[in-house]
Amino acid sequence: MSNPEVPWYLVDDIQRIDSPALLVYPDRVKRNIAIALEMVGDVNRLRPHVKTHKSQEITNLLLQAGVTRFKCATIAEAEMLGRCKAPDVLLAYQPVGPKIGRLLSLIKSFPATRFSCLLDSEKAAQGLAAAVPKGHCIDVFLDLNVGMNRTGISPQKAAALYATCKQLTGLHVIGLHAYDGHIADADTSMRKQRADEAYSQLVEVKKELADLGYSNPVLVIGGSPTFPVHASRTDVECSPGTFVYWDWSYSEGLPDMAFLPAALVVSRVVSVLSENQFCLDLGHKAVAAENPLLRRVKWLDAGELTPVGHSEEHLVMESAIANKYRVGDMLYGIPFHICPTVALYDTAFVIENALVKEKWQNVARSRTLSL
């Protein structure tokens, strides 16, 4: 039983853990999964992205909660899901080059899992169709660009490509996909307005397809920021990913959501430079560093700290309180961006009842597993 007067994140046997390290709190993960299911109302409309956790254990928690549909970004993540016997897996990427062969090998190796992928061009569609063995077919979603401007075909050109793909032997076109990761407004009314605009583009393509005789495509849309908006729709599958672990960026920028931080980094003081400055062992290789220096990690119960230097293996901090920190002191922090932070660690220490229970492999951080 946890003591409410003790901070939730503290680990009694923390000295067992070499730093820097990633900690995961399963009770909080389970709570986040329950919140997501409550928000969407129908487990069949939740297609969580596994890019954040990259873990078979978290995948199994989702499966135990009734989730059957998943989304991923890499062949390694897809293989991890196959190993977990996930029933339905969307590779949210257009396979090009060797990825085509790897995807087809994946489908052959895990027949219990229904795999699908994205397409946004006729050339890629033809390349994929040509590689599919005779007598077989692969499920595909058409990827729409609804404003992210990263991948996807223009919605105005989507119906024509959909019709073309329908005619290609080896392809089974089953739906439309749209990722609106460019929408993350803290203002909920503005976020809803922009998410509605993205959704309307999806609906317009669906109407065009109906006019061409192609009815009832599966619709997959959104990420974590727009999840509350799309969760209220009954005709789409929602694909948030960060919700399982949450992070500082979303905790601060999306205060309307009730998800809890469920993964932290821990770091030790390795050198004291002066009465106000010291160095931690949390370098670029231990926490995502693509954001400005002040927005990489939020230290818990240490609001007096300011980062002043960051390199591969070191993070120099300045304290407003003189002589507070000593060599060996441990700090707990919430990463600003959890997804690429997880990708920096082979394993995560599992914390239950303030103790280290075991270690989980972030197996899909690798580019290749076996295929």
mmCIF file of N, CA and C in Angstrom, residues 32-139:
data_model
loop_
_atom_site.group_PDB
_atom_site.id
_atom_site.type_symbol
_atom_site.label_atom_id
_atom_site.label_comp_id
_atom_site.label_asym_id
_atom_site.label_seq_id
_atom_site.Cartn_x
_atom_site.Cartn_y
_atom_site.Cartn_z
ATOM 1 N N ASN A 32 -3.818 4.804 -17.319
ATOM 2 C CA ASN A 32 -3.892 5.536 -18.587
ATOM 3 C C ASN A 32 -4.660 4.752 -19.644
ATOM 4 N N ILE A 33 -4.457 3.449 -19.679
ATOM 5 C CA ILE A 33 -5.206 2.612 -20.622
ATOM 6 C C ILE A 33 -6.697 2.681 -20.306
ATOM 7 N N ALA A 34 -7.032 2.608 -19.025
ATOM 8 C CA ALA A 34 -8.443 2.684 -18.619
ATOM 9 C C ALA A 34 -9.054 4.029 -18.998
ATOM 10 N N ILE A 35 -8.286 5.108 -18.836
ATOM 11 C CA ILE A 35 -8.781 6.439 -19.211
ATOM 12 C C ILE A 35 -9.055 6.498 -20.707
ATOM 13 N N ALA A 36 -8.137 5.966 -21.508
ATOM 14 C CA ALA A 36 -8.313 5.980 -22.962
ATOM 15 C C ALA A 36 -9.555 5.201 -23.373
ATOM 16 N N LEU A 37 -9.758 4.051 -22.760
ATOM 17 C CA LEU A 37 -10.932 3.239 -23.089
ATOM 18 C C LEU A 37 -12.216 3.940 -22.674
ATOM 19 N N GLU A 38 -12.174 4.614 -21.542
ATOM 20 C CA GLU A 38 -13.354 5.364 -21.095
ATOM 21 C C GLU A 38 -13.651 6.511 -22.060
ATOM 22 N N MET A 39 -12.620 7.159 -22.559
ATOM 23 C CA MET A 39 -12.808 8.279 -23.475
ATOM 24 C C MET A 39 -13.410 7.833 -24.800
ATOM 25 N N VAL A 40 -12.924 6.718 -25.332
ATOM 26 C CA VAL A 40 -13.384 6.289 -26.653
ATOM 27 C C VAL A 40 -14.707 5.536 -26.569
ATOM 28 N N GLY A 41 -14.967 4.892 -25.431
ATOM 29 C CA GLY A 41 -16.255 4.250 -25.222
ATOM 30 C C GLY A 41 -16.442 2.900 -25.874
ATOM 31 N N ASP A 42 -15.605 2.553 -26.836
ATOM 32 C CA ASP A 42 -15.727 1.286 -27.560
ATOM 33 C C ASP A 42 -14.315 0.817 -27.882
ATOM 34 N N VAL A 43 -13.906 -0.299 -27.283
ATOM 35 C CA VAL A 43 -12.542 -0.781 -27.462
ATOM 36 C C VAL A 43 -12.212 -1.039 -28.924
ATOM 37 N N ASN A 44 -13.223 -1.324 -29.735
ATOM 38 C CA ASN A 44 -12.979 -1.594 -31.151
ATOM 39 C C ASN A 44 -12.647 -0.334 -31.944
ATOM 40 N N ARG A 45 -12.786 0.833 -31.311
ATOM 41 C CA ARG A 45 -12.419 2.076 -31.994
ATOM 42 C C ARG A 45 -11.097 2.646 -31.480
ATOM 43 N N LEU A 46 -10.393 1.870 -30.677
ATOM 44 C CA LEU A 46 -9.080 2.296 -30.199
ATOM 45 C C LEU A 46 -8.005 1.475 -30.911
ATOM 46 N N ARG A 47 -7.134 2.158 -31.642
ATOM 47 C CA ARG A 47 -6.007 1.521 -32.330
ATOM 48 C C ARG A 47 -4.724 2.214 -31.842
ATOM 49 N N PRO A 48 -4.250 1.884 -30.662
ATOM 50 C CA PRO A 48 -3.102 2.592 -30.096
ATOM 51 C C PRO A 48 -1.819 2.372 -30.890
ATOM 52 N N HIS A 49 -1.040 3.428 -30.979
ATOM 53 C CA HIS A 49 0.267 3.378 -31.633
ATOM 54 C C HIS A 49 1.286 2.897 -30.610
ATOM 55 N N VAL A 50 2.166 1.982 -31.013
ATOM 56 C CA VAL A 50 3.133 1.419 -30.069
ATOM 57 C C VAL A 50 4.486 2.118 -30.125
ATOM 58 N N LYS A 51 4.590 3.192 -30.903
ATOM 59 C CA LYS A 51 5.870 3.876 -31.088
ATOM 60 C C LYS A 51 6.436 4.430 -29.787
ATOM 61 N N THR A 52 5.564 4.718 -28.826
ATOM 62 C CA THR A 52 6.028 5.303 -27.567
ATOM 63 C C THR A 52 6.703 4.262 -26.686
ATOM 64 N N HIS A 53 6.041 3.131 -26.465
ATOM 65 C CA HIS A 53 6.558 2.177 -25.478
ATOM 66 C C HIS A 53 7.456 1.098 -26.062
ATOM 67 N N LYS A 54 7.228 0.653 -27.291
ATOM 68 C CA LYS A 54 8.074 -0.327 -27.980
ATOM 69 C C LYS A 54 8.270 -1.608 -27.166
ATOM 70 N N SER A 55 7.275 -1.979 -26.395
ATOM 71 C CA SER A 55 7.422 -3.029 -25.389
ATOM 72 C C SER A 55 6.356 -4.102 -25.528
ATOM 73 N N GLN A 56 6.791 -5.363 -25.447
ATOM 74 C CA GLN A 56 5.823 -6.456 -25.473
ATOM 75 C C GLN A 56 4.957 -6.436 -24.217
ATOM 76 N N GLU A 57 5.537 -6.052 -23.095
ATOM 77 C CA GLU A 57 4.780 -6.057 -21.842
ATOM 78 C C GLU A 57 3.644 -5.032 -21.867
ATOM 79 N N ILE A 58 3.903 -3.836 -22.388
ATOM 80 C CA ILE A 58 2.832 -2.843 -22.490
ATOM 81 C C ILE A 58 1.803 -3.299 -23.514
ATOM 82 N N THR A 59 2.268 -3.892 -24.601
ATOM 83 C CA THR A 59 1.335 -4.449 -25.590
ATOM 84 C C THR A 59 0.422 -5.470 -24.937
ATOM 85 N N ASN A 60 0.985 -6.320 -24.092
ATOM 86 C CA ASN A 60 0.169 -7.334 -23.423
ATOM 87 C C ASN A 60 -0.839 -6.708 -22.464
ATOM 88 N N LEU A 61 -0.469 -5.608 -21.814
ATOM 89 C CA LEU A 61 -1.436 -4.911 -20.958
ATOM 90 C C LEU A 61 -2.604 -4.388 -21.794
ATOM 91 N N LEU A 62 -2.311 -3.884 -22.981
ATOM 92 C CA LEU A 62 -3.372 -3.404 -23.872
ATOM 93 C C LEU A 62 -4.245 -4.561 -24.343
ATOM 94 N N LEU A 63 -3.622 -5.674 -24.687
ATOM 95 C CA LEU A 63 -4.389 -6.856 -25.100
ATOM 96 C C LEU A 63 -5.288 -7.341 -23.961
ATOM 97 N N GLN A 64 -4.756 -7.353 -22.752
ATOM 98 C CA GLN A 64 -5.547 -7.785 -21.597
ATOM 99 C C GLN A 64 -6.728 -6.859 -21.347
ATOM 100 N N ALA A 65 -6.598 -5.602 -21.765
ATOM 101 C CA ALA A 65 -7.691 -4.633 -21.607
ATOM 102 C C ALA A 65 -8.713 -4.743 -22.728
ATOM 103 N N GLY A 66 -8.484 -5.660 -23.668
ATOM 104 C CA GLY A 66 -9.443 -5.884 -24.740
ATOM 105 C C GLY A 66 -9.092 -5.265 -26.074
ATOM 106 N N VAL A 67 -7.958 -4.560 -26.144
ATOM 107 C CA VAL A 67 -7.550 -3.931 -27.403
ATOM 108 C C VAL A 67 -7.128 -5.009 -28.398
ATOM 109 N N THR A 68 -7.616 -4.913 -29.628
ATOM 110 C CA THR A 68 -7.261 -5.883 -30.671
ATOM 111 C C THR A 68 -6.610 -5.236 -31.883
ATOM 112 N N ARG A 69 -6.728 -3.921 -31.999
ATOM 113 C CA ARG A 69 -6.180 -3.204 -33.152
ATOM 114 C C ARG A 69 -5.002 -2.336 -32.702
ATOM 115 N N PHE A 70 -3.941 -2.375 -33.482
ATOM 116 C CA PHE A 70 -2.735 -1.631 -33.137
ATOM 117 C C PHE A 70 -2.176 -0.911 -34.361
ATOM 118 N N LYS A 71 -1.324 0.058 -34.072
ATOM 119 C CA LYS A 71 -0.661 0.828 -35.117
ATOM 120 C C LYS A 71 0.821 0.912 -34.768
ATOM 121 N N CYS A 72 1.678 0.909 -35.777
ATOM 122 C CA CYS A 72 3.114 0.993 -35.543
ATOM 123 C C CYS A 72 3.766 1.736 -36.699
ATOM 124 N N ALA A 73 5.061 2.043 -36.544
ATOM 125 C CA ALA A 73 5.757 2.817 -37.569
ATOM 126 C C ALA A 73 6.916 2.073 -38.208
ATOM 127 N N THR A 74 7.377 0.993 -37.593
ATOM 128 C CA THR A 74 8.532 0.272 -38.121
ATOM 129 C C THR A 74 8.232 -1.217 -38.246
ATOM 130 N N ILE A 75 9.039 -1.892 -39.067
ATOM 131 C CA ILE A 75 8.894 -3.342 -39.208
ATOM 132 C C ILE A 75 9.192 -4.023 -37.875
ATOM 133 N N ALA A 76 10.157 -3.505 -37.128
ATOM 134 C CA ALA A 76 10.480 -4.090 -35.821
ATOM 135 C C ALA A 76 9.291 -4.000 -34.872
ATOM 136 N N GLU A 77 8.619 -2.848 -34.857
ATOM 137 C CA GLU A 77 7.428 -2.704 -34.017
ATOM 138 C C GLU A 77 6.336 -3.661 -34.473
ATOM 139 N N ALA A 78 6.194 -3.825 -35.782
ATOM 140 C CA ALA A 78 5.188 -4.747 -36.310
ATOM 141 C C ALA A 78 5.511 -6.185 -35.920
ATOM 142 N N GLU A 79 6.790 -6.540 -35.973
ATOM 143 C CA GLU A 79 7.181 -7.891 -35.582
ATOM 144 C C GLU A 79 6.930 -8.120 -34.097
ATOM 145 N N MET A 80 7.230 -7.118 -33.282
ATOM 146 C CA MET A 80 6.939 -7.223 -31.852
ATOM 147 C C MET A 80 5.459 -7.516 -31.633
ATOM 148 N N LEU A 81 4.599 -6.822 -32.360
ATOM 149 C CA LEU A 81 3.158 -7.036 -32.229
ATOM 150 C C LEU A 81 2.770 -8.430 -32.705
ATOM 151 N N GLY A 82 3.423 -8.906 -33.759
ATOM 152 C CA GLY A 82 3.171 -10.265 -34.218
ATOM 153 C C GLY A 82 3.543 -11.287 -33.159
ATOM 154 N N ARG A 83 4.664 -11.069 -32.503
ATOM 155 C CA ARG A 83 5.089 -11.976 -31.432
ATOM 156 C C ARG A 83 4.080 -12.004 -30.289
ATOM 157 N N CYS A 84 3.410 -10.877 -30.079
ATOM 158 C CA CYS A 84 2.389 -10.794 -29.022
ATOM 159 C C CYS A 84 1.034 -11.329 -29.480
ATOM 160 N N LYS A 85 0.973 -11.769 -30.724
ATOM 161 C CA LYS A 85 -0.277 -12.271 -31.312
ATOM 162 C C LYS A 85 -1.364 -11.191 -31.354
ATOM 163 N N ALA A 86 -0.957 -9.970 -31.605
ATOM 164 C CA ALA A 86 -1.935 -8.896 -31.798
ATOM 165 C C ALA A 86 -2.766 -9.223 -33.033
ATOM 166 N N PRO A 87 -4.089 -9.175 -32.941
ATOM 167 C CA PRO A 87 -4.932 -9.605 -34.068
ATOM 168 C C PRO A 87 -4.832 -8.734 -35.315
ATOM 169 N N ASP A 88 -4.676 -7.412 -35.151
ATOM 170 C CA ASP A 88 -4.781 -6.486 -36.284
ATOM 171 C C ASP A 88 -3.730 -5.391 -36.127
ATOM 172 N N VAL A 89 -2.834 -5.281 -37.105
ATOM 173 C CA VAL A 89 -1.715 -4.339 -37.010
ATOM 174 C C VAL A 89 -1.612 -3.508 -38.286
ATOM 175 N N LEU A 90 -1.684 -2.190 -38.122
ATOM 176 C CA LEU A 90 -1.481 -1.262 -39.233
ATOM 177 C C LEU A 90 -0.069 -0.696 -39.153
ATOM 178 N N LEU A 91 0.744 -0.983 -40.176
ATOM 179 C CA LEU A 91 2.044 -0.349 -40.316
ATOM 180 C C LEU A 91 1.798 1.017 -40.938
ATOM 181 N N ALA A 92 1.906 2.060 -40.127
ATOM 182 C CA ALA A 92 1.566 3.409 -40.583
ATOM 183 C C ALA A 92 2.739 4.023 -41.332
ATOM 184 N N TYR A 93 3.116 3.338 -42.386
ATOM 185 C CA TYR A 93 4.254 3.745 -43.202
ATOM 186 C C TYR A 93 4.059 3.150 -44.591
ATOM 187 N N GLN A 94 4.488 3.876 -45.594
ATOM 188 C CA GLN A 94 4.432 3.359 -46.960
ATOM 189 C C GLN A 94 5.699 2.546 -47.218
ATOM 190 N N PRO A 95 5.584 1.232 -47.458
ATOM 191 C CA PRO A 95 6.781 0.416 -47.656
ATOM 192 C C PRO A 95 7.440 0.699 -49.002
ATOM 193 N N VAL A 96 8.727 1.001 -48.948
ATOM 194 C CA VAL A 96 9.519 1.301 -50.136
ATOM 195 C C VAL A 96 10.844 0.556 -50.018
ATOM 196 N N GLY A 97 11.374 0.078 -51.132
ATOM 197 C CA GLY A 97 12.655 -0.620 -51.119
ATOM 198 C C GLY A 97 12.581 -1.929 -50.355
ATOM 199 N N PRO A 98 13.626 -2.266 -49.576
ATOM 200 C CA PRO A 98 13.653 -3.539 -48.850
ATOM 201 C C PRO A 98 12.517 -3.716 -47.851
ATOM 202 N N LYS A 99 11.877 -2.628 -47.437
ATOM 203 C CA LYS A 99 10.765 -2.767 -46.488
ATOM 204 C C LYS A 99 9.623 -3.588 -47.079
ATOM 205 N N ILE A 100 9.486 -3.582 -48.398
ATOM 206 C CA ILE A 100 8.414 -4.369 -49.018
ATOM 207 C C ILE A 100 8.628 -5.844 -48.729
ATOM 208 N N GLY A 101 9.833 -6.332 -48.979
ATOM 209 C CA GLY A 101 10.127 -7.737 -48.720
ATOM 210 C C GLY A 101 10.029 -8.084 -47.251
ATOM 211 N N ARG A 102 10.461 -7.181 -46.396
ATOM 212 C CA ARG A 102 10.385 -7.428 -44.956
ATOM 213 C C ARG A 102 8.930 -7.513 -44.502
ATOM 214 N N LEU A 103 8.086 -6.645 -45.046
ATOM 215 C CA LEU A 103 6.670 -6.676 -44.683
ATOM 216 C C LEU A 103 6.021 -7.975 -45.136
ATOM 217 N N LEU A 104 6.334 -8.417 -46.341
ATOM 218 C CA LEU A 104 5.755 -9.665 -46.837
ATOM 219 C C LEU A 104 6.250 -10.861 -46.022
ATOM 220 N N SER A 105 7.517 -10.829 -45.594
ATOM 221 C CA SER A 105 8.034 -11.891 -44.726
ATOM 222 C C SER A 105 7.320 -11.887 -43.381
ATOM 223 N N LEU A 106 7.033 -10.700 -42.897
ATOM 224 C CA LEU A 106 6.311 -10.548 -41.637
ATOM 225 C C LEU A 106 4.931 -11.192 -41.729
ATOM 226 N N ILE A 107 4.234 -10.904 -42.807
ATOM 227 C CA ILE A 107 2.889 -11.454 -43.005
ATOM 228 C C ILE A 107 2.934 -12.976 -43.046
ATOM 229 N N LYS A 108 3.956 -13.518 -43.693
ATOM 230 C CA LYS A 108 4.094 -14.972 -43.793
ATOM 231 C C LYS A 108 4.453 -15.594 -42.446
ATOM 232 N N SER A 109 5.261 -14.884 -41.658
ATOM 233 C CA SER A 109 5.758 -15.437 -40.396
ATOM 234 C C SER A 109 4.731 -15.412 -39.272
ATOM 235 N N PHE A 110 3.771 -14.483 -39.359
ATOM 236 C CA PHE A 110 2.780 -14.340 -38.287
ATOM 237 C C PHE A 110 1.366 -14.388 -38.873
ATOM 238 N N PRO A 111 0.930 -15.577 -39.295
ATOM 239 C CA PRO A 111 -0.380 -15.695 -39.954
ATOM 240 C C PRO A 111 -1.563 -15.366 -39.050
ATOM 241 N N ALA A 112 -1.362 -15.373 -37.728
ATOM 242 C CA ALA A 112 -2.466 -15.071 -36.812
ATOM 243 C C ALA A 112 -2.754 -13.576 -36.741
ATOM 244 N N THR A 113 -1.847 -12.766 -37.273
ATOM 245 C CA THR A 113 -2.007 -11.311 -37.242
ATOM 246 C C THR A 113 -2.367 -10.796 -38.628
ATOM 247 N N ARG A 114 -3.360 -9.935 -38.683
ATOM 248 C CA ARG A 114 -3.740 -9.290 -39.939
ATOM 249 C C ARG A 114 -2.948 -7.994 -40.061
ATOM 250 N N PHE A 115 -2.005 -7.962 -40.987
ATOM 251 C CA PHE A 115 -1.175 -6.784 -41.192
ATOM 252 C C PHE A 115 -1.704 -5.945 -42.343
ATOM 253 N N SER A 116 -1.543 -4.640 -42.223
ATOM 254 C CA SER A 116 -1.874 -3.717 -43.307
ATOM 255 C C SER A 116 -0.814 -2.625 -43.324
ATOM 256 N N CYS A 117 -0.812 -1.805 -44.375
ATOM 257 C CA CYS A 117 0.164 -0.720 -44.468
ATOM 258 C C CYS A 117 -0.468 0.473 -45.169
ATOM 259 N N LEU A 118 0.297 1.549 -45.287
ATOM 260 C CA LEU A 118 -0.175 2.769 -45.937
ATOM 261 C C LEU A 118 0.374 2.890 -47.351
ATOM 262 N N LEU A 119 -0.382 3.576 -48.199
ATOM 263 C CA LEU A 119 0.072 3.958 -49.534
ATOM 264 C C LEU A 119 -0.366 5.391 -49.800
ATOM 265 N N ASP A 120 0.469 6.145 -50.525
ATOM 266 C CA ASP A 120 0.044 7.490 -50.920
ATOM 267 C C ASP A 120 0.463 7.843 -52.348
ATOM 268 N N SER A 121 0.953 6.845 -53.107
ATOM 269 C CA SER A 121 1.341 7.121 -54.490
ATOM 270 C C SER A 121 1.119 5.895 -55.366
ATOM 271 N N GLU A 122 0.871 6.145 -56.633
ATOM 272 C CA GLU A 122 0.652 5.045 -57.576
ATOM 273 C C GLU A 122 1.926 4.232 -57.757
ATOM 274 N N LYS A 123 3.080 4.910 -57.776
ATOM 275 C CA LYS A 123 4.341 4.191 -57.951
ATOM 276 C C LYS A 123 4.574 3.207 -56.815
ATOM 277 N N ALA A 124 4.353 3.659 -55.584
ATOM 278 C CA ALA A 124 4.530 2.773 -54.434
ATOM 279 C C ALA A 124 3.513 1.639 -54.463
ATOM 280 N N ALA A 125 2.291 1.944 -54.879
ATOM 281 C CA ALA A 125 1.243 0.921 -54.966
ATOM 282 C C ALA A 125 1.622 -0.151 -55.978
ATOM 283 N N GLN A 126 2.122 0.275 -57.123
ATOM 284 C CA GLN A 126 2.518 -0.680 -58.157
ATOM 285 C C GLN A 126 3.688 -1.536 -57.687
ATOM 286 N N GLY A 127 4.643 -0.916 -56.985
ATOM 287 C CA GLY A 127 5.785 -1.664 -56.474
ATOM 288 C C GLY A 127 5.379 -2.705 -55.454
ATOM 289 N N LEU A 128 4.459 -2.350 -54.583
ATOM 290 C CA LEU A 128 3.979 -3.295 -53.579
ATOM 291 C C LEU A 128 3.181 -4.412 -54.231
ATOM 292 N N ALA A 129 2.279 -4.053 -55.132
ATOM 293 C CA ALA A 129 1.440 -5.053 -55.799
ATOM 294 C C ALA A 129 2.289 -6.059 -56.566
ATOM 295 N N ALA A 130 3.338 -5.589 -57.217
ATOM 296 C CA ALA A 130 4.196 -6.472 -58.010
ATOM 297 C C ALA A 130 4.947 -7.473 -57.141
ATOM 298 N N ALA A 131 5.172 -7.129 -55.875
ATOM 299 C CA ALA A 131 5.934 -7.999 -54.981
ATOM 300 C C ALA A 131 5.072 -9.033 -54.271
ATOM 301 N N VAL A 132 3.767 -8.821 -54.251
ATOM 302 C CA VAL A 132 2.871 -9.748 -53.554
ATOM 303 C C VAL A 132 2.801 -11.065 -54.325
ATOM 304 N N PRO A 133 3.025 -12.191 -53.658
ATOM 305 C CA PRO A 133 2.981 -13.485 -54.345
ATOM 306 C C PRO A 133 1.626 -13.734 -55.010
ATOM 307 N N LYS A 134 1.647 -14.441 -56.114
ATOM 308 C CA LYS A 134 0.427 -14.755 -56.845
ATOM 309 C C LYS A 134 -0.546 -15.511 -55.945
ATOM 310 N N GLY A 135 -1.804 -15.103 -55.986
ATOM 311 C CA GLY A 135 -2.824 -15.742 -55.172
ATOM 312 C C GLY A 135 -2.971 -15.142 -53.788
ATOM 313 N N HIS A 136 -2.161 -14.150 -53.466
ATOM 314 C CA HIS A 136 -2.231 -13.485 -52.169
ATOM 315 C C HIS A 136 -2.559 -12.006 -52.359
ATOM 316 N N CYS A 137 -2.921 -11.353 -51.262
ATOM 317 C CA CYS A 137 -3.133 -9.906 -51.313
ATOM 318 C C CYS A 137 -2.795 -9.310 -49.954
ATOM 319 N N ILE A 138 -2.519 -8.023 -49.949
ATOM 320 C CA ILE A 138 -2.171 -7.318 -48.726
ATOM 321 C C ILE A 138 -3.149 -6.179 -48.502
ATOM 322 N N ASP A 139 -3.586 -6.023 -47.261
ATOM 323 C CA ASP A 139 -4.505 -4.936 -46.913
ATOM 324 C C ASP A 139 -3.753 -3.606 -46.896
#
